[in-house]
Short mmCIF file of C-alpha atoms and ligand atoms in Angstrom, two decimals:
data_model
loop_
_atom_site.label_atom_id
_atom_site.label_comp_id
_atom_site.label_asym_id
_atom_site.label_seq_id
_atom_site.Cartn_x
_atom_site.Cartn_y
_atom_site.Cartn_z
CA UNK T 1 77.97 98.29 91.25
CA UNK T 2 79.85 94.97 90.52
CA UNK T 3 83.60 94.67 91.30
CA UNK T 4 84.68 92.18 88.26
CA UNK T 5 88.33 92.83 87.90
CA UNK T 6 89.29 89.44 90.24
CA UNK T 7 88.46 86.37 88.94
CA UNK T 8 85.79 84.62 89.62
CA UNK T 9 86.47 80.96 92.28
CA UNK T 10 85.94 78.39 89.96
CA UNK T 11 85.13 76.19 93.09
CA UNK T 12 81.87 77.44 94.53
CA UNK T 13 81.22 80.33 91.43
CA UNK T 14 79.87 83.08 93.24
CA UNK T 15 83.05 84.27 95.00
CA UNK T 16 85.96 86.21 93.86
CA UNK T 17 89.33 85.01 94.62
CA UNK T 18 91.10 88.27 96.06
CA UNK T 19 95.35 88.94 95.75
CA UNK T 20 96.45 88.87 99.17
CA UNK T 21 100.30 89.52 99.96
CA UNK T 22 102.64 88.60 102.83
CA UNK T 23 106.15 89.82 103.99
CA UNK T 24 109.17 87.82 103.98
CA UNK T 25 111.94 87.13 106.37
CA UNK T 26 113.67 89.97 105.65
CA UNK T 27 110.85 91.74 105.85
CA UNK T 28 110.40 92.34 101.71
CA UNK T 29 106.87 92.50 100.61
CA UNK T 30 105.66 89.61 98.52
CA UNK T 31 102.67 90.65 96.35
CA UNK T 32 99.95 88.15 95.39
CA UNK T 33 101.21 85.28 97.21
CA UNK T 34 98.35 84.20 98.07
CA UNK T 35 94.69 84.49 96.46
CA UNK T 36 91.59 83.37 98.47
CA UNK T 37 87.98 82.84 97.81
CA UNK T 38 85.64 85.91 99.11
CA UNK T 39 82.72 83.16 99.70
CA UNK T 40 83.62 82.09 103.54
CA UNK T 41 81.38 79.55 103.10
CA UNK T 42 84.38 78.46 100.49
CA UNK T 43 86.91 78.73 101.74
CA UNK T 44 89.40 78.24 98.71
CA UNK T 45 92.53 79.49 98.76
CA UNK T 46 95.93 79.32 96.68
CA UNK T 47 98.90 79.76 98.15
CA UNK T 48 102.23 80.58 96.89
CA UNK T 49 105.08 79.47 98.88
CA UNK T 50 108.91 78.54 97.98
CA UNK T 51 107.75 78.32 94.62
CA UNK T 52 105.49 75.84 94.74
CA UNK T 53 102.06 76.19 94.26
CA UNK T 54 99.63 75.02 97.63
CA UNK T 55 95.91 74.61 96.55
CA UNK T 56 93.40 74.72 99.09
CA UNK T 57 95.41 74.88 101.98
CA UNK T 58 93.31 74.84 105.45
CA UNK T 59 92.91 78.25 106.45
CA UNK T 60 94.08 78.84 109.86
CA UNK T 61 93.67 81.92 111.67
CA UNK T 62 94.32 85.69 110.13
CA UNK T 63 94.94 84.89 106.51
CA UNK T 64 92.71 87.16 106.06
CA UNK T 65 94.76 90.58 107.37
CA UNK T 66 96.88 88.57 109.54
CA UNK T 67 97.20 90.39 112.94
CA UNK T 68 100.14 90.86 114.54
CA UNK T 69 100.52 93.05 117.70
CA UNK T 70 101.22 96.39 117.23
CA UNK T 71 104.88 97.73 117.74
CA UNK T 72 105.48 100.81 119.77
CA UNK T 73 108.74 102.42 118.69
ZN1 LIG Q 101 84.65 80.06 96.50
#
């Protein structure tokens, strides 16, 4: 079963580009802020920050599900 709702990565041609979301300074969600290739050997990514587009920035720790310390209320 293939899921073809995401665009194919133009770099490696095998991975898919999936959208990631983030949260802004005020905690407002920013949808589809970044797109990243699902192929770990490829690492192609595209990010939108302050209206500018950044292509293929080095991937830091946790672009794919940023880990934050759990908040205890
Ligand atoms: Zn790729």
